[in-house]
Structure formats: C-alpha cells, structure tokens
XYZ file of N, CA and C in Angstrom:
264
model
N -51.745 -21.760 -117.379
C -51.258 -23.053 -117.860
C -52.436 -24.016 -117.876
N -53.115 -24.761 -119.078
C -53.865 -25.250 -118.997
C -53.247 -26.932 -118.931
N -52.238 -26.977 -120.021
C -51.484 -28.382 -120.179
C -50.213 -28.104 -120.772
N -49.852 -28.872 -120.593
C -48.144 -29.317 -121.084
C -48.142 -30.253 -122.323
N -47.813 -29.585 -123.784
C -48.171 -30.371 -124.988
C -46.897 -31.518 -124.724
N -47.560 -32.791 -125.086
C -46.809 -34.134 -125.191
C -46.556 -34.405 -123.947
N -47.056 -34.120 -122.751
C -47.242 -34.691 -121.466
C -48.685 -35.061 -120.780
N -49.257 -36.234 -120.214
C -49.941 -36.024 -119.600
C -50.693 -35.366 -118.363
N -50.272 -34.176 -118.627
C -50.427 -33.100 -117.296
C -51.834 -32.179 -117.805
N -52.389 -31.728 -116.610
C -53.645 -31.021 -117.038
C -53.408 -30.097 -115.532
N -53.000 -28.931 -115.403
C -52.907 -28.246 -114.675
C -54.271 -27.627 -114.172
N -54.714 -27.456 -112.868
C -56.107 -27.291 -111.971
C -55.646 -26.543 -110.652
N -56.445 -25.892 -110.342
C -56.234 -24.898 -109.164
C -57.639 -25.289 -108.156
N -57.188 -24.453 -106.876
C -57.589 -24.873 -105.719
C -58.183 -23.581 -105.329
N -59.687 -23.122 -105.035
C -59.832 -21.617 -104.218
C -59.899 -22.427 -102.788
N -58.886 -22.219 -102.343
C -59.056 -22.795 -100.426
C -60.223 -21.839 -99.777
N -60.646 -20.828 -100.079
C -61.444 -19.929 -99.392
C -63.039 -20.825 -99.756
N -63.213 -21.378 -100.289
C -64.188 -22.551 -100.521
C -63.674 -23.879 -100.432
N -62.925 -24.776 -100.735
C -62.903 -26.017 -100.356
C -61.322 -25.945 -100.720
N -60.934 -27.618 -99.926
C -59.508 -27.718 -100.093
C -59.516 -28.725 -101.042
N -60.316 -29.657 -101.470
C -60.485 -30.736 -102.400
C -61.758 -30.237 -103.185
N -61.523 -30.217 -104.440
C -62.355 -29.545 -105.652
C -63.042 -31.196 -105.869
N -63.870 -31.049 -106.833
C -65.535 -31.255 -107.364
C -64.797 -32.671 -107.964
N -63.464 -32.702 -108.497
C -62.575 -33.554 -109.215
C -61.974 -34.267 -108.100
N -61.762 -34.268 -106.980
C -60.660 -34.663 -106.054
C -59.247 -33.931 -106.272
N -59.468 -32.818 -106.807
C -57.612 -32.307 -106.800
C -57.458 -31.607 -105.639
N -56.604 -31.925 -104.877
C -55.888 -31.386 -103.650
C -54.817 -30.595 -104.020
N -54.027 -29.582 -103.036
C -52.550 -29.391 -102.984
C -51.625 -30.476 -102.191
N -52.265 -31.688 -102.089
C -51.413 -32.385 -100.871
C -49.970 -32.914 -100.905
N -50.428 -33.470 -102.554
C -49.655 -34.043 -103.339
C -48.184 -33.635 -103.556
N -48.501 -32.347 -103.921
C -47.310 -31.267 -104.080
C -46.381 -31.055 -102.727
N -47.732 -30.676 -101.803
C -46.951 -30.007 -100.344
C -45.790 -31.373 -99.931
N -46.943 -32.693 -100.141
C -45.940 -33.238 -99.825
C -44.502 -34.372 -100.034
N -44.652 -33.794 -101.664
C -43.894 -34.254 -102.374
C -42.401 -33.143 -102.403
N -42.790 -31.722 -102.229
C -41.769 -30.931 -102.011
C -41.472 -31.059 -100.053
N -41.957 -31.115 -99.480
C -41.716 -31.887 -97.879
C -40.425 -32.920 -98.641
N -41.133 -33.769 -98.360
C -39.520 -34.578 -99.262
C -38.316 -34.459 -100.096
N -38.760 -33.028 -100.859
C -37.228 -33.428 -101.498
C -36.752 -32.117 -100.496
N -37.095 -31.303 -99.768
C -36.210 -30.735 -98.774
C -35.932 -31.299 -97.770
N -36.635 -32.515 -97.818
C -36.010 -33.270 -96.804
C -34.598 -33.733 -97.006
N -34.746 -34.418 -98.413
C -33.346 -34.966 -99.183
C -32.214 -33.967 -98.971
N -32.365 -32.586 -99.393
C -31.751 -31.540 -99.342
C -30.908 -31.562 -98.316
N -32.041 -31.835 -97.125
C -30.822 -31.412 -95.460
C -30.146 -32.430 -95.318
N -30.404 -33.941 -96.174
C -29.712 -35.006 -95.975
C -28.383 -34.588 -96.851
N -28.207 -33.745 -97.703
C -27.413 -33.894 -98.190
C -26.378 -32.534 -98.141
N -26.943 -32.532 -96.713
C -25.934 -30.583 -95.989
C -25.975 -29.416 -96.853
N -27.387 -29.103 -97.502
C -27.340 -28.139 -98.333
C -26.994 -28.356 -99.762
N -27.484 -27.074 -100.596
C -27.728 -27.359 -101.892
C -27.038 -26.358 -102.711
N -26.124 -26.663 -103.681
C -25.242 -25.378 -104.250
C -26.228 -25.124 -105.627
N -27.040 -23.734 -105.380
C -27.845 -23.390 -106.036
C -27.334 -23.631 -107.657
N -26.700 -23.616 -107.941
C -25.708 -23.795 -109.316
C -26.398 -25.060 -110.161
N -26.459 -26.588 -109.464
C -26.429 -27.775 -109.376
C -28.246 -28.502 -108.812
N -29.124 -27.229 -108.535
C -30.587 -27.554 -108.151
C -31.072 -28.292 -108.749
N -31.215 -28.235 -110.164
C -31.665 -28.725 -111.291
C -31.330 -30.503 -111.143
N -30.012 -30.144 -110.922
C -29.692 -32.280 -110.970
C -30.210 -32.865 -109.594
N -30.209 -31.702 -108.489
C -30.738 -32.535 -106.987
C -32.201 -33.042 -107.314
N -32.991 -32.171 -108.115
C -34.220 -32.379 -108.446
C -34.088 -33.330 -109.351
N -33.045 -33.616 -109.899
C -33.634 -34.657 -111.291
C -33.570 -36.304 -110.417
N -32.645 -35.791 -109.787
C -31.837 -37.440 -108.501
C -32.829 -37.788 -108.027
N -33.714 -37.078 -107.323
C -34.783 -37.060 -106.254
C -35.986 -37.731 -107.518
N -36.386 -36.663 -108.288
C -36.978 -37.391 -109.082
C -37.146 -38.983 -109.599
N -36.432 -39.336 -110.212
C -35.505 -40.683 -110.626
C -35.865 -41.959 -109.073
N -35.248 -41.141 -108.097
C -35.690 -42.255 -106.971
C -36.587 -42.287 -106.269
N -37.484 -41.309 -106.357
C -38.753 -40.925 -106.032
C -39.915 -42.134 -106.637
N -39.465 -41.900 -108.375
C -40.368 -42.957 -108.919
C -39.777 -44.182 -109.394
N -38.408 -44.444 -108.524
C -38.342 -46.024 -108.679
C -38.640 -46.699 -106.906
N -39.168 -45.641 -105.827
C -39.025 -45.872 -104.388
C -39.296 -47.122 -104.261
N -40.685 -48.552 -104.769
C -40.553 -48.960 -104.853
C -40.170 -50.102 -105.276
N -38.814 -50.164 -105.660
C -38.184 -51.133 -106.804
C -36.533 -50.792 -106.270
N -36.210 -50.724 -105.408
C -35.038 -50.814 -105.032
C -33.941 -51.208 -105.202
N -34.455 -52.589 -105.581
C -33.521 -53.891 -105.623
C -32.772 -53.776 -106.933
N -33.466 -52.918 -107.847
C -33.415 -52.983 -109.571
C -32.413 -50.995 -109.631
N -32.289 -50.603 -108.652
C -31.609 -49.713 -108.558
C -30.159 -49.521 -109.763
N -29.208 -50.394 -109.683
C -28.287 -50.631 -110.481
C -28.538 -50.681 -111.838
N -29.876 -51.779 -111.845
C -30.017 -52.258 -113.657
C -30.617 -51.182 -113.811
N -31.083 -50.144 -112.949
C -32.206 -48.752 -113.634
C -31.141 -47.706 -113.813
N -30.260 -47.974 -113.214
C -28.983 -46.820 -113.402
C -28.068 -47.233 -114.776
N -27.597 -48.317 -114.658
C -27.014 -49.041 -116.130
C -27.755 -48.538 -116.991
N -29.185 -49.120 -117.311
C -29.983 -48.360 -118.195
C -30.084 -47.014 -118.991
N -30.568 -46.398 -117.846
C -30.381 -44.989 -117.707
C -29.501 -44.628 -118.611
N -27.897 -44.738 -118.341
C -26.755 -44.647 -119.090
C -26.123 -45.237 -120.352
N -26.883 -45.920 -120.270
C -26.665 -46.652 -122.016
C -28.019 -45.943 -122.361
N -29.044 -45.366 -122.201
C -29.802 -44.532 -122.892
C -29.323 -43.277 -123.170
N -28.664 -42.880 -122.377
C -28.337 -41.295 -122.609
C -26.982 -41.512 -123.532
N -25.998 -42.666 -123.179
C -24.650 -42.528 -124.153
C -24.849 -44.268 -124.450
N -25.380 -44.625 -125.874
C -25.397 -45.495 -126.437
C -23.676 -45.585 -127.136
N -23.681 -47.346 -127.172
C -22.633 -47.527 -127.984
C -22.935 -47.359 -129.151
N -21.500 -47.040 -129.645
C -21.967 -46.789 -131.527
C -21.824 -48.089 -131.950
C-alpha cells in the first residue's frame, strides 16, 4: 500500500530491528495508541457484537475527532444527519 487515491494518506513502515522512529519521524505510536483507546471504549461499552464493529469504529471515530469540541456535540450530530438524509 503506497496511498489511498482521494485521501491524504501515504502509508510508511517501521524496521524496529533498526530504529523505532524513521528518518521522517513516523512512529507506530500513533496507532498503538489510538487502538489502546478504542478498546478501551469497547470495555466501556461491555463488549462488542462482532456483527455491528464497523459502526463502534465509526462512533469512536466521529468522537475521537470532535474530542475537542464537545460543547458542539449536538449541532455536529444534527449536522451529520441532515447530511446523510437531506430534506427534499
């Protein structure tokens, strides 16, 4: 995987057997501890019905990158939903 067309993603790897932070600054930290968190969410939420993963990840997602903006929680959810089902 080099990139993801129409995303800004540029996928980079790590040989840990030489360094843990490459020549670029890319770490695994990011990841480790961005998935740390959403299994964290997980046990908050007594387990996960494998069926339904997909939306725990999308939830987590969503409040992940509004963490700080809290307050706007509602108007980002309203939103949200008049984006996905506009009035005609």
């Amino acid at each position: 995987i080099g990139s993801l067309k129409g995303y800004d993603y540029v996928h980079t790897t790590i040989n840990h057997s030489q360094h843990f932070v490459d020549s670029l600054g890319q770490s695994t930290n990011h990841i480790e501890c961005s998935w740390a968190l959403l299994k964290k969410s997980f046990s908050r939420s007594f387990g996960v019905c494998r069926t339904r993963l997909q939306e725990y990840i999308n939830v987590f997602v969503w409040r992940y990158s509004r963490k700080d903006r809290k307050d706007f929680y509602f108007d980002e959810i309203m939103t949200s939903i008049a984006n996905v089902y506009p009035l005609e």
